[in-house]
Short mmCIF file of C-alpha atoms and ligand atoms in Angstrom, two decimals:
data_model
loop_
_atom_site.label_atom_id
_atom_site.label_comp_id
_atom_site.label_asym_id
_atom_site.label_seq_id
_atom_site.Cartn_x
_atom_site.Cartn_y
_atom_site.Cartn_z
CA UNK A 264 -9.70 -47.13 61.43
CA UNK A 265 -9.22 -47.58 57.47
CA UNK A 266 -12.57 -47.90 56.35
CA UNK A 267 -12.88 -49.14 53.05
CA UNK A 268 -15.40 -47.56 50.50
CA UNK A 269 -19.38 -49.10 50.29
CA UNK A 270 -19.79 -52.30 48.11
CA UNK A 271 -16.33 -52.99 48.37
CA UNK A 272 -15.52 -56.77 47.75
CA UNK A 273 -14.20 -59.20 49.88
CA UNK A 274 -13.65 -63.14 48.53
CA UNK A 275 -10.93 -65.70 48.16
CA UNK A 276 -10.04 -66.89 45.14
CA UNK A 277 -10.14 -70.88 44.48
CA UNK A 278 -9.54 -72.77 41.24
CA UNK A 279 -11.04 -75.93 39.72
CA UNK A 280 -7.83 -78.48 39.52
CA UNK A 281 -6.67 -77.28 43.03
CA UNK A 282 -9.77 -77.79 44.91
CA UNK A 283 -12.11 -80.14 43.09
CA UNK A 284 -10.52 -83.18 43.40
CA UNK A 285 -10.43 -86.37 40.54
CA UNK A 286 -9.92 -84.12 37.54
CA UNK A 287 -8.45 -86.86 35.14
CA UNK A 288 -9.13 -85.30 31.62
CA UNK A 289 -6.89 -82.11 31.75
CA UNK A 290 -3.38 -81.63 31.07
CA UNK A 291 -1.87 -81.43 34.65
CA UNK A 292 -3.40 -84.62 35.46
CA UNK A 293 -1.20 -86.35 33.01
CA UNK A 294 1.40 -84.17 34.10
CA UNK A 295 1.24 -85.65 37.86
CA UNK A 296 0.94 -89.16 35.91
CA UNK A 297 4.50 -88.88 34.72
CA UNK A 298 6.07 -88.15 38.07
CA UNK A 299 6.33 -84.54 37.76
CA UNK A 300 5.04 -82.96 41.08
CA UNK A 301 8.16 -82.45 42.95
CA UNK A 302 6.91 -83.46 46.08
CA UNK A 303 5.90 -86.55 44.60
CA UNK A 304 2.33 -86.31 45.77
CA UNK A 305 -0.90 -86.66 44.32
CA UNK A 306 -3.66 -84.24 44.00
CA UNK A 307 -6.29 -87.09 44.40
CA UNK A 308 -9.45 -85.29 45.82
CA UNK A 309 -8.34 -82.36 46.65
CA UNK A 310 -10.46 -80.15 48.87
CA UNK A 311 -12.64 -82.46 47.61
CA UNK A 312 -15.50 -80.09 45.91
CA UNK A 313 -16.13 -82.90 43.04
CA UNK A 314 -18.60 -84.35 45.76
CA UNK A 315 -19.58 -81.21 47.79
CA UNK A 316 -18.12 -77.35 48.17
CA UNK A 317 -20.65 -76.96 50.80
CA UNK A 318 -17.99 -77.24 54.02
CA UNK A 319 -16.22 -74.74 52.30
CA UNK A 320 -19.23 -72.28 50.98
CA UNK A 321 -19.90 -72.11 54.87
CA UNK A 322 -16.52 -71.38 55.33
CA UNK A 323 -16.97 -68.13 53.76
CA UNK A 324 -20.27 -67.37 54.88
CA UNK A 325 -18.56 -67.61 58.49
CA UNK A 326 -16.05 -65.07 57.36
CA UNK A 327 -18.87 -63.26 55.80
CA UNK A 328 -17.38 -62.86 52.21
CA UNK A 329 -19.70 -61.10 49.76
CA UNK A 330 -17.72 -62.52 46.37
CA UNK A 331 -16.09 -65.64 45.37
CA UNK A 332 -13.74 -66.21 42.41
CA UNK A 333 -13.66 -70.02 41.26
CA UNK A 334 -12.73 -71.32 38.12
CA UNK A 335 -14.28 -74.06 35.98
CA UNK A 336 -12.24 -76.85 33.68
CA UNK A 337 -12.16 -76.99 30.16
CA UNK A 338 -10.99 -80.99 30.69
CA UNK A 339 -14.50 -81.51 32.33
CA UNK A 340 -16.43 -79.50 30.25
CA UNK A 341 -15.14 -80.71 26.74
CA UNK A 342 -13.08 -84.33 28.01
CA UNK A 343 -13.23 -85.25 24.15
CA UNK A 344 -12.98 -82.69 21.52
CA UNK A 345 -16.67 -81.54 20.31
CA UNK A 346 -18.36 -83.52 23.37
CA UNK A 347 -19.68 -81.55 25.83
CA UNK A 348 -20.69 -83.40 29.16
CA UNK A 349 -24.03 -82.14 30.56
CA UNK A 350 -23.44 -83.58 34.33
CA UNK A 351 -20.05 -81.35 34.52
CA UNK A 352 -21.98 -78.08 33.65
CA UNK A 353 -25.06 -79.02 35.73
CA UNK A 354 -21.69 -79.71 38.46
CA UNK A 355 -20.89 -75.68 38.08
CA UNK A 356 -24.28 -74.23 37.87
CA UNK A 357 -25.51 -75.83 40.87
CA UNK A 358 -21.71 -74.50 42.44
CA UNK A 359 -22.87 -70.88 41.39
CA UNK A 360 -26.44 -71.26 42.93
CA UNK A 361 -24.57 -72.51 46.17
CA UNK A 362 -22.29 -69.11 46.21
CA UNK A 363 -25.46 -67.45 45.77
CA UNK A 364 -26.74 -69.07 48.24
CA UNK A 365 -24.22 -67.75 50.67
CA UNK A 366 -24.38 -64.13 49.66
CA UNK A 367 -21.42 -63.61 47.76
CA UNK A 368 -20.78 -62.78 43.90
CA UNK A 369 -19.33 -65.34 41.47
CA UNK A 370 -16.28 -64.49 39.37
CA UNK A 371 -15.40 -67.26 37.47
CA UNK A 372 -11.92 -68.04 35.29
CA UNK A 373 -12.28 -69.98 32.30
CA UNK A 374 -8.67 -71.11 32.60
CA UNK A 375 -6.83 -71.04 35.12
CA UNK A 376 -3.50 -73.33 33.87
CA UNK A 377 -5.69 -76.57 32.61
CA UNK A 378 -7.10 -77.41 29.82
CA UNK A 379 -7.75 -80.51 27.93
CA UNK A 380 -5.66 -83.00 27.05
CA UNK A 381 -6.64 -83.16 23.22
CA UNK A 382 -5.94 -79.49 23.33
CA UNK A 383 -2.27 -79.83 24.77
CA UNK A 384 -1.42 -83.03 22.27
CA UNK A 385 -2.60 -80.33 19.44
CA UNK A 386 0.18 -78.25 20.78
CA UNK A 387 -2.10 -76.36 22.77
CA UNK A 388 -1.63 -72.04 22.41
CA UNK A 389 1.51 -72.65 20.70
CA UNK A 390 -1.22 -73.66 17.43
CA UNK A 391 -2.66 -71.01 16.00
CA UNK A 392 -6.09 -72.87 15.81
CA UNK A 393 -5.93 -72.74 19.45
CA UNK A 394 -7.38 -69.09 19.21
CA UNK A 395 -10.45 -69.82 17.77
CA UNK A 396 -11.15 -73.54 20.12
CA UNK A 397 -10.72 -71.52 22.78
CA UNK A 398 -12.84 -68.65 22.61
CA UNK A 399 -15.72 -70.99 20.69
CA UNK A 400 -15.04 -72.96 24.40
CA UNK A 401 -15.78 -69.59 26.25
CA UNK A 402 -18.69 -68.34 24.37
CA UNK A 403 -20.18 -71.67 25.05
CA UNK A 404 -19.71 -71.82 28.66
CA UNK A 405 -20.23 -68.45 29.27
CA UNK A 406 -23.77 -68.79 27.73
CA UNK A 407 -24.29 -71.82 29.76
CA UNK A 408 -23.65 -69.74 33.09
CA UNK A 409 -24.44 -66.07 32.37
CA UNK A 410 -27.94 -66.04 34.16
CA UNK A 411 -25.86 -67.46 37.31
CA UNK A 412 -22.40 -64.85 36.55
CA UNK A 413 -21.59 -61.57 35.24
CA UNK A 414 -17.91 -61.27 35.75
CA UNK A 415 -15.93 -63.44 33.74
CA UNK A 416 -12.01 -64.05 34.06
CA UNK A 417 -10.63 -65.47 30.75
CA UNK A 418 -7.05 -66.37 31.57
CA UNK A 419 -5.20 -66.48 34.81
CA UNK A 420 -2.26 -65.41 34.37
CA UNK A 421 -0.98 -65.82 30.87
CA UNK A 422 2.81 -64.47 32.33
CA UNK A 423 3.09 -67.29 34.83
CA UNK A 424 1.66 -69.92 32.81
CA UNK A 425 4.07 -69.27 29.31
CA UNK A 426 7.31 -68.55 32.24
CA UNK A 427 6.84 -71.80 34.13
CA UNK A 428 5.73 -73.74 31.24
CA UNK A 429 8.28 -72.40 28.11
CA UNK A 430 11.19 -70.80 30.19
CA UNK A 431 11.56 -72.44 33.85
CA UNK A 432 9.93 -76.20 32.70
CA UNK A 433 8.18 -76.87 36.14
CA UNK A 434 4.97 -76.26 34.69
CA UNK A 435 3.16 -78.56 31.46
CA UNK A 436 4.43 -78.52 28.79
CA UNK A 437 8.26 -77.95 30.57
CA UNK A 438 9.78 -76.56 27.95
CA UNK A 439 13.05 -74.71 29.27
CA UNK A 440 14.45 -71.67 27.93
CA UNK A 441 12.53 -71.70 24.45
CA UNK A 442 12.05 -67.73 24.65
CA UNK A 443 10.33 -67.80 20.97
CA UNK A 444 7.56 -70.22 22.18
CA UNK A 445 7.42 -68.16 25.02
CA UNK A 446 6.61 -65.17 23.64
CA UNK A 447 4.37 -66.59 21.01
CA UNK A 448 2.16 -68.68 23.38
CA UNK A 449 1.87 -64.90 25.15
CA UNK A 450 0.79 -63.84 22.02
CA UNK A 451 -2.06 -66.40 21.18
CA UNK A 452 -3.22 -66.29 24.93
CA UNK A 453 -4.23 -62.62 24.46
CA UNK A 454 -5.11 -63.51 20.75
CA UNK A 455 -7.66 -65.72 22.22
CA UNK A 456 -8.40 -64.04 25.21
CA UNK A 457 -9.79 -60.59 23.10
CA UNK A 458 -11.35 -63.18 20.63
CA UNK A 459 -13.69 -64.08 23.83
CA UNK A 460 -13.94 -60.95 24.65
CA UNK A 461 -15.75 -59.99 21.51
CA UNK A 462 -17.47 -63.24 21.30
CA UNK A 463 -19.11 -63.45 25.07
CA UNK A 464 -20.07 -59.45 24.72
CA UNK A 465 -21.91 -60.05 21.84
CA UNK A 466 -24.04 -63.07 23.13
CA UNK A 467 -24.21 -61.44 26.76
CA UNK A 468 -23.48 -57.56 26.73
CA UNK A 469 -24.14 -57.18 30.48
CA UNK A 470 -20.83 -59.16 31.05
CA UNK A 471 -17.97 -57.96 32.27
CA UNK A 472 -14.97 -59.86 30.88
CA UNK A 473 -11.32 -59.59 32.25
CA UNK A 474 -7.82 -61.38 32.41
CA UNK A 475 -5.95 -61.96 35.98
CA UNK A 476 -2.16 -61.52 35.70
CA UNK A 477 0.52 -62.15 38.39
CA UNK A 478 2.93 -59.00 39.47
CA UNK A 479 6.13 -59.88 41.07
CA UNK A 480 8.36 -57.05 41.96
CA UNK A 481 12.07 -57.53 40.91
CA UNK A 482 14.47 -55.91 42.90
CA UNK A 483 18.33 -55.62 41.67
CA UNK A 484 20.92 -57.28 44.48
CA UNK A 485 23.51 -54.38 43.39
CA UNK A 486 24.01 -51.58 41.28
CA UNK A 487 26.13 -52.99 38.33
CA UNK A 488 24.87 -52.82 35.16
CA UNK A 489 24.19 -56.58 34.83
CA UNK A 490 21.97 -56.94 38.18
CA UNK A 491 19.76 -54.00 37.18
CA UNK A 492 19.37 -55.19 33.22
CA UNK A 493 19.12 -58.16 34.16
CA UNK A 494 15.86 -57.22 36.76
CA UNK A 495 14.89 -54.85 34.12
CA UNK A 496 13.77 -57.76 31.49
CA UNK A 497 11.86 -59.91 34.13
CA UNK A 498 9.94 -56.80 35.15
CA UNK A 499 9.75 -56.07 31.17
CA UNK A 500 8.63 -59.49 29.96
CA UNK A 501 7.26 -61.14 32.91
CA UNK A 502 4.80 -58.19 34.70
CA UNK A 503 4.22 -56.02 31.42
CA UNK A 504 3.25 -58.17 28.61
CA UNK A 505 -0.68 -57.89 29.09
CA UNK A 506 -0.08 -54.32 30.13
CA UNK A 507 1.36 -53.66 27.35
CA UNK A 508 -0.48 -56.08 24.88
CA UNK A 509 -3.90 -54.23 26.31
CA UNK A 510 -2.42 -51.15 26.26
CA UNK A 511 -0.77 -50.61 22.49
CA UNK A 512 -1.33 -54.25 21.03
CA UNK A 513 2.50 -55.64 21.57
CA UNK A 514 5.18 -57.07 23.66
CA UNK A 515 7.36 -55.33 25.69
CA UNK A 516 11.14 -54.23 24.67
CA UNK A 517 12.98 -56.94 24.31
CA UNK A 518 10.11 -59.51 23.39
CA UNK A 519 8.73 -56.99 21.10
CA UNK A 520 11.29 -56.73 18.75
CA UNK A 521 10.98 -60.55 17.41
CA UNK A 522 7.30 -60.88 17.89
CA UNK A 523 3.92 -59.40 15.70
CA UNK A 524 1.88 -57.06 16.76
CA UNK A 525 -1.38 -57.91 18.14
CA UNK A 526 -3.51 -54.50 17.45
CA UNK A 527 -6.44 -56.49 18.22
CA UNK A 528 -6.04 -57.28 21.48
CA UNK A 529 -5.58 -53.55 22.12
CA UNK A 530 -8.34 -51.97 25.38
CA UNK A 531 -10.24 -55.78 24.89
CA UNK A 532 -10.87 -55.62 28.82
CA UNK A 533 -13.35 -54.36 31.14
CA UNK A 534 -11.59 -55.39 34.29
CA UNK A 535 -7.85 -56.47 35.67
CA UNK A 536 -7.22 -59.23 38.07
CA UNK A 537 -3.84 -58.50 39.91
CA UNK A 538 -2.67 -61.60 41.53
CA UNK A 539 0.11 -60.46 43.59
CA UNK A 540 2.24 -62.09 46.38
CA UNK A 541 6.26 -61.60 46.45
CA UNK A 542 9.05 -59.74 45.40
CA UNK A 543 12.73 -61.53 44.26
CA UNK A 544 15.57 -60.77 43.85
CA UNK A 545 18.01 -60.80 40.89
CA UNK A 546 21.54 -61.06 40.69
CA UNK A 547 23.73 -61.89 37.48
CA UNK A 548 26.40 -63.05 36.33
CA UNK A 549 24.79 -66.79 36.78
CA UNK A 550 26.75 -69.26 38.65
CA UNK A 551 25.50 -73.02 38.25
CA UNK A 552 22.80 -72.51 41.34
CA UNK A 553 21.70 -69.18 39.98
CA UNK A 554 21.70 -70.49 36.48
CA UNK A 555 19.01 -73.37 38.00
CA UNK A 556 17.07 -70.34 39.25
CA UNK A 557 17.51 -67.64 36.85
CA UNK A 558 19.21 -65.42 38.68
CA UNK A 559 16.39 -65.14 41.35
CA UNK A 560 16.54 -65.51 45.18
CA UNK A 561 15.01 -64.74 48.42
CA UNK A 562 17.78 -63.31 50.78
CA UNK A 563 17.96 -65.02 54.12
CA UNK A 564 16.97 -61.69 55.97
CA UNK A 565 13.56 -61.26 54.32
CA UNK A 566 10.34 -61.89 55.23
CA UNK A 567 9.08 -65.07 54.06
CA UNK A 568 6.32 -67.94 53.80
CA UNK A 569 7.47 -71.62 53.53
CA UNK A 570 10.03 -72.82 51.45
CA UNK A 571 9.07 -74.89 48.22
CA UNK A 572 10.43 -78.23 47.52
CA UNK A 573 13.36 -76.79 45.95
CA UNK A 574 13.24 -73.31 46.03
CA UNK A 575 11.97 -70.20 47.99
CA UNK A 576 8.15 -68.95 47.08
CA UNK A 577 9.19 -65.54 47.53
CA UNK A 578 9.35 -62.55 49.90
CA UNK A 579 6.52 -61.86 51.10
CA UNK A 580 5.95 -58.08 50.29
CA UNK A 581 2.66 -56.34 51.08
CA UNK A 582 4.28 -53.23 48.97
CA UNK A 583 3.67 -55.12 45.31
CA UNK A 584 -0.06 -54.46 45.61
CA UNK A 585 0.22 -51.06 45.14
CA UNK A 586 3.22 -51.15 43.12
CA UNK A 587 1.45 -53.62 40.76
CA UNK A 588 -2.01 -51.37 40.83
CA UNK A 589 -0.35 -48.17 39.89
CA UNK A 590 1.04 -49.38 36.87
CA UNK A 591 -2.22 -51.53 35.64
CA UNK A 592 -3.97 -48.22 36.52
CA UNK A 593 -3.09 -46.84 33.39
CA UNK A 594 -5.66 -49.35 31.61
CA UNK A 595 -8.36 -47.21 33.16
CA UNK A 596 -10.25 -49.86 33.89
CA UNK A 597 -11.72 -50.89 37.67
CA UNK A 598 -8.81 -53.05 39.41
CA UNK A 599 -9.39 -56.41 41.77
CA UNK A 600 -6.67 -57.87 44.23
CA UNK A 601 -7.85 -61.23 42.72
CA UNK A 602 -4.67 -63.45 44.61
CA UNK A 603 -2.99 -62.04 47.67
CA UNK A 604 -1.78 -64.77 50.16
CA UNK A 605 1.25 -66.39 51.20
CA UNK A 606 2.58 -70.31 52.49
CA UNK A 607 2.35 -70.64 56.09
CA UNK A 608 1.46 -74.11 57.37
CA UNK A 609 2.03 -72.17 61.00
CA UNK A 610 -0.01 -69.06 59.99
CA UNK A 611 3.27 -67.30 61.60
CA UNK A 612 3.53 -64.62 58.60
CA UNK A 613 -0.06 -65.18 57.45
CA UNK A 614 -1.43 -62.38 59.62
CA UNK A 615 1.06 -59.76 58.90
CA UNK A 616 0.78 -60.09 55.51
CA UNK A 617 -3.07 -59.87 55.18
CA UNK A 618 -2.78 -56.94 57.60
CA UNK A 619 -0.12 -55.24 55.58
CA UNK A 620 -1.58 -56.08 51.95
CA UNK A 621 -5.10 -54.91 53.09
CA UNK A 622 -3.83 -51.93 54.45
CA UNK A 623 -1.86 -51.00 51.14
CA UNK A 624 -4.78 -51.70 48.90
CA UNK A 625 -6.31 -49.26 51.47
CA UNK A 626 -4.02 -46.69 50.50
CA UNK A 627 -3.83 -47.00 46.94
CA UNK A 628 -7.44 -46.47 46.71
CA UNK A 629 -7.41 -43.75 48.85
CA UNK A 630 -4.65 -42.05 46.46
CA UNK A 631 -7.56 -42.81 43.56
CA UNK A 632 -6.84 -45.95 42.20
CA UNK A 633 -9.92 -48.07 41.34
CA UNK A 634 -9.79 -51.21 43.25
CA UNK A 635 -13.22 -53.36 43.52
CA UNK A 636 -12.30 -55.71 45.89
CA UNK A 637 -9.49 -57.97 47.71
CA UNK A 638 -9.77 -61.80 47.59
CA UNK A 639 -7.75 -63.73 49.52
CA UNK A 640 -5.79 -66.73 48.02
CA UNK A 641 -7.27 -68.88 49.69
CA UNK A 642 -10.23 -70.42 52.05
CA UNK A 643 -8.60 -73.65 52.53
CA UNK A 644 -4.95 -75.39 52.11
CA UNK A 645 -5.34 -77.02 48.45
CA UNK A 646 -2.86 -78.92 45.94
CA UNK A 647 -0.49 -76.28 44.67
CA UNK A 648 0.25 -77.02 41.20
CA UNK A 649 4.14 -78.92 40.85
CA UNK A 650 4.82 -77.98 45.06
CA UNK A 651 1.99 -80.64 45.51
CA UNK A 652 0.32 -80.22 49.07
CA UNK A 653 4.17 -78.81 50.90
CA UNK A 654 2.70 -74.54 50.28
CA UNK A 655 -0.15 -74.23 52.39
CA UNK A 656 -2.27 -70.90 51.48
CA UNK A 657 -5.35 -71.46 53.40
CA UNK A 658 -7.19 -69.22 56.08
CA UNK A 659 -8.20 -72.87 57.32
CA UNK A 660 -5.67 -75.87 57.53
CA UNK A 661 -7.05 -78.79 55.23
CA UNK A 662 -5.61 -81.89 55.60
CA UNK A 663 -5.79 -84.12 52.44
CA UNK A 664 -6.05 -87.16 53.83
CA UNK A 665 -8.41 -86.82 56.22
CA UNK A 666 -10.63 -83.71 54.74
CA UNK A 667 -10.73 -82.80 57.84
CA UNK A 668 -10.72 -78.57 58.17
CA UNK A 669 -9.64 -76.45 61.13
CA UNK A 670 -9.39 -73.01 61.49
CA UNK A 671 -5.96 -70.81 61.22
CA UNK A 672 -5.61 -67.59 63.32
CA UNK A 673 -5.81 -65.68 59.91
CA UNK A 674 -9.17 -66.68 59.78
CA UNK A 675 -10.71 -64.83 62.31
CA UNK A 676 -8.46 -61.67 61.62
CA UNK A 677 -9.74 -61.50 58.01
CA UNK A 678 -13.73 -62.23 59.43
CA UNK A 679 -12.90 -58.80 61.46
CA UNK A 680 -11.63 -57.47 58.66
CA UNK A 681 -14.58 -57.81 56.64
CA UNK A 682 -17.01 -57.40 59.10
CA UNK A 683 -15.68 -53.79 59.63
CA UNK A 684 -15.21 -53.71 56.17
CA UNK A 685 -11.64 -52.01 57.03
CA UNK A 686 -8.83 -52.33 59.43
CA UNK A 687 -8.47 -51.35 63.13
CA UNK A 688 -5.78 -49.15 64.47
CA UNK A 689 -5.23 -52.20 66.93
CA UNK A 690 -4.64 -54.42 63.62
CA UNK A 691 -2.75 -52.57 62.46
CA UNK A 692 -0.44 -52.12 65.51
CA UNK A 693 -0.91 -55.84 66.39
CA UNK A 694 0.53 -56.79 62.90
CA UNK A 695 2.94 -53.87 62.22
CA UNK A 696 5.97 -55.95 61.68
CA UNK A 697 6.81 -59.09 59.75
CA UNK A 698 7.84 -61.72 62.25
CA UNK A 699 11.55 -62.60 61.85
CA UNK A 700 12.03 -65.53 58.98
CA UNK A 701 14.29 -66.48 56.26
CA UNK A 702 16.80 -68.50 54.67
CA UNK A 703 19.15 -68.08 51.32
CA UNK A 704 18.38 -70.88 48.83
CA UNK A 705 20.99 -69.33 46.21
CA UNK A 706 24.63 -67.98 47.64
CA UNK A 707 26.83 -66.40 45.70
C1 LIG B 809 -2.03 -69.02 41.09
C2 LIG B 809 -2.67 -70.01 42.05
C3 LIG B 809 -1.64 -70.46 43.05
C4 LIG B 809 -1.18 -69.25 43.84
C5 LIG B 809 -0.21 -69.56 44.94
C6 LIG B 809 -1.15 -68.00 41.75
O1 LIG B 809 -0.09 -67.67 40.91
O2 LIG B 809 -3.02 -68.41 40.32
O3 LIG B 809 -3.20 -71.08 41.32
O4 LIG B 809 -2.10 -71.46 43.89
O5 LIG B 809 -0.54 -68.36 42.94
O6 LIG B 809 1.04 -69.91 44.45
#
């Protein structure tokens, strides 16, 4: 038996747009209005939470979670600039109370990809001004919530958000290669985030306030030169950049060399979020598929989730939770597996990959690392950003159209899980290997 140690937490992790349903007044509702979820669909209600959360709040109490990370929208909160709306806040206390209600602790993101549509038509963290809106936004909220939360999320994750929405164009505002904006938006987002740092310590002391970044591990197809640089400057500017911006107050070699420093953004956390999930792999020189990818692929022999609309999510690799923990270690600050999941409409992988990452952040902590708690990504299937409703993540099948919710395998496994707080030695033998998946989206 692992055990895990006393207090340890055990949530999912949900976020407003995905799961609330109706959100018209933030960016990626516009976004969806001009056609640009690849699977075409809409995120209409979502899991529906707008109206009620409590089908899903039971959810959890079933599995017996003690913690709960949700995040709240700056679109709902502030839909015109300066005008705050009363019924949305009421909407998230009363959300709190109801986690509460079930026994769990609230973590809650203050943005988690959306944000307002006045504040993206103002060019959104590209603008300097964007630094001050948005920690004025989080001292206010914060204040509005603190009696109900102390643990406080500012950004999720700043690398995905500036990669997808400045370098691969999938996300708002689908920029493509613009490495400059890139690097600056990186720059603002931490800018803002240690601005609301300061800020929501000095109104509420007692909180805790951290950022959640996303850790991929790159892995080099060969040994040439060009593979392994090339895999060398994703792991550089895509896993490091709040490692390093926390850690000495820049960017990363390359990015750092054409960017300021940031010296105030330097040991500005109290907690880390790792959201972790695949590893890819690289391969350069780009041909005209690998160019549409980057240079990134799955191989067809790995283990794997779904496939996206057009591309692979990822291998699935329980390994990057200790990889990525090890190296965010060096912040010396207390570590949560805030995502960890993988798209499985079958729940065919789904077990082996809550086994295996469970039993990793098992080990990492048991080699001294100081992780809090795992939280599963997520409770129920829910509208996943541009892939629309094809990656399904939840414990319990959702169907959109019907709301209708039904129970995966992996739900009961990860109820066992936390009800021993640990894993079994017949888990662990049960879900020792990855079933046999996998297909090649790029060939050379
Ligand atoms: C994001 C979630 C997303 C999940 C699965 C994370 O990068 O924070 O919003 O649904 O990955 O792709």
């Amino acid at each position: 038996m692992l055990t895990f140690p006393a207090g340890f937490l055990w949530g999912v992790s949900t976020s407003a747009h995905q799961f609330e349903g109706r959100n018209t007044h933030n960016q990626w509702s516009a976004w969806e209005r001009r056609g640009r979820i690849r699977s075409g669909d809409t995120c209409r209600d979502a899991c529906g939470w707008w109206q009620s959360s409590a089908r899903d709040i039971d959810l959890c109490r079933h599995l017996g979670l003690n913690a709960m990370r949700i995040s709240v929208d700056w679109g709902r909160i502030e839909p015109r600039e300066g005008a705050w709306d009363r019924t949305a806040i009421h909407r998230y206390r009363s959300l709190l109370k109801e986690i509460h209600g079930a026994g769990m602790r609230p973590f809650v993101t203050l943005h988690h990809f959306t944000h307002p549509i006045w504040f993206e038509e103002r060019g959104a963290f590209l603008s300097p001004r964007s630094i001050e809106q948005f920690a004025g936004y989080a001292e206010r909220i914060v204040d509005e919530l603190a009696d109900l939360c102390s643990d406080f999320v500012t950004f999720n994750e700043p690398n995905v958000y500036t990669a997808f929405g400045y370098v691969f164009g999938n996300f708002p505002p689908g920029h493509r290669y613009r490495i400059r904006d890139c690097a600056q938006v990186i720059i603002n987002l931490h800018r803002a985030h240690a601005l609301a740092y300061e800020r929501i310590h000095f109104v509420h002391p007692e909180s805790w306030v951290g950022l959640a970044t996303h850790w991929v591990d790159f892995k080099a197809a060969t040994d040439s030169a060009a593979d392994r640089l090339l895999a060398f400057l994703y792991d550089a500017t895509f896993n490091r950049s709040s490692l390093q911006l926390l850690w000495c107050g820049s960017l990363p070699f390359p990015l750092g060399s054409v960017t300021p420093e940031a010296p105030e953004v330097m040991q500005k956390i109290d907690f880390i979020g790792l959201n972790v999930y695949n590893r890819l792999h690289v391969r350069s020189p780009w041909d005209e598929a690998s160019r549409k990818t980057g240079g990134l692929y799955v191989p067809q022999d790995a283990p794997q989730g779904d496939h996206g609309v057009e591309l692979p999510y990822g291998e699935a690799y329980p390994e990057v939770v200790a990889n990525a923990a090890r190296e965010y270690a060096a912040l010396g600050v207390p570590l949560y597996i805030m995502e960890n999941g993988v798209p499985d409409r079958t729940d065919r992988i789904r077990p082996w990959v809550l086994t295996q990452s469970v039993r990793r952040t098992w080990e990492a902590i048991e080699q001294g690392l100081d992780i809090r708690g795992y939280f599963h990504w997520s409770i129920v299937d829910n509208f996943e950003w541009c892939e629309g409703w094809t990656l399904r993540f939840g414990l319990y099948e959702m169907d959109p159209r019907t709301q209708e919710r039904f129970a995966r395998g992996s739900a009961e496994l990860f109820r066992e899980i936390v009800q021993q707080n640990g894993l079994s030695d017949e888990q662990l033998s049960r879900f020792s290997d990855p079933p046999v998946s996998g297909r090649e989206l790029v060939r050379r």
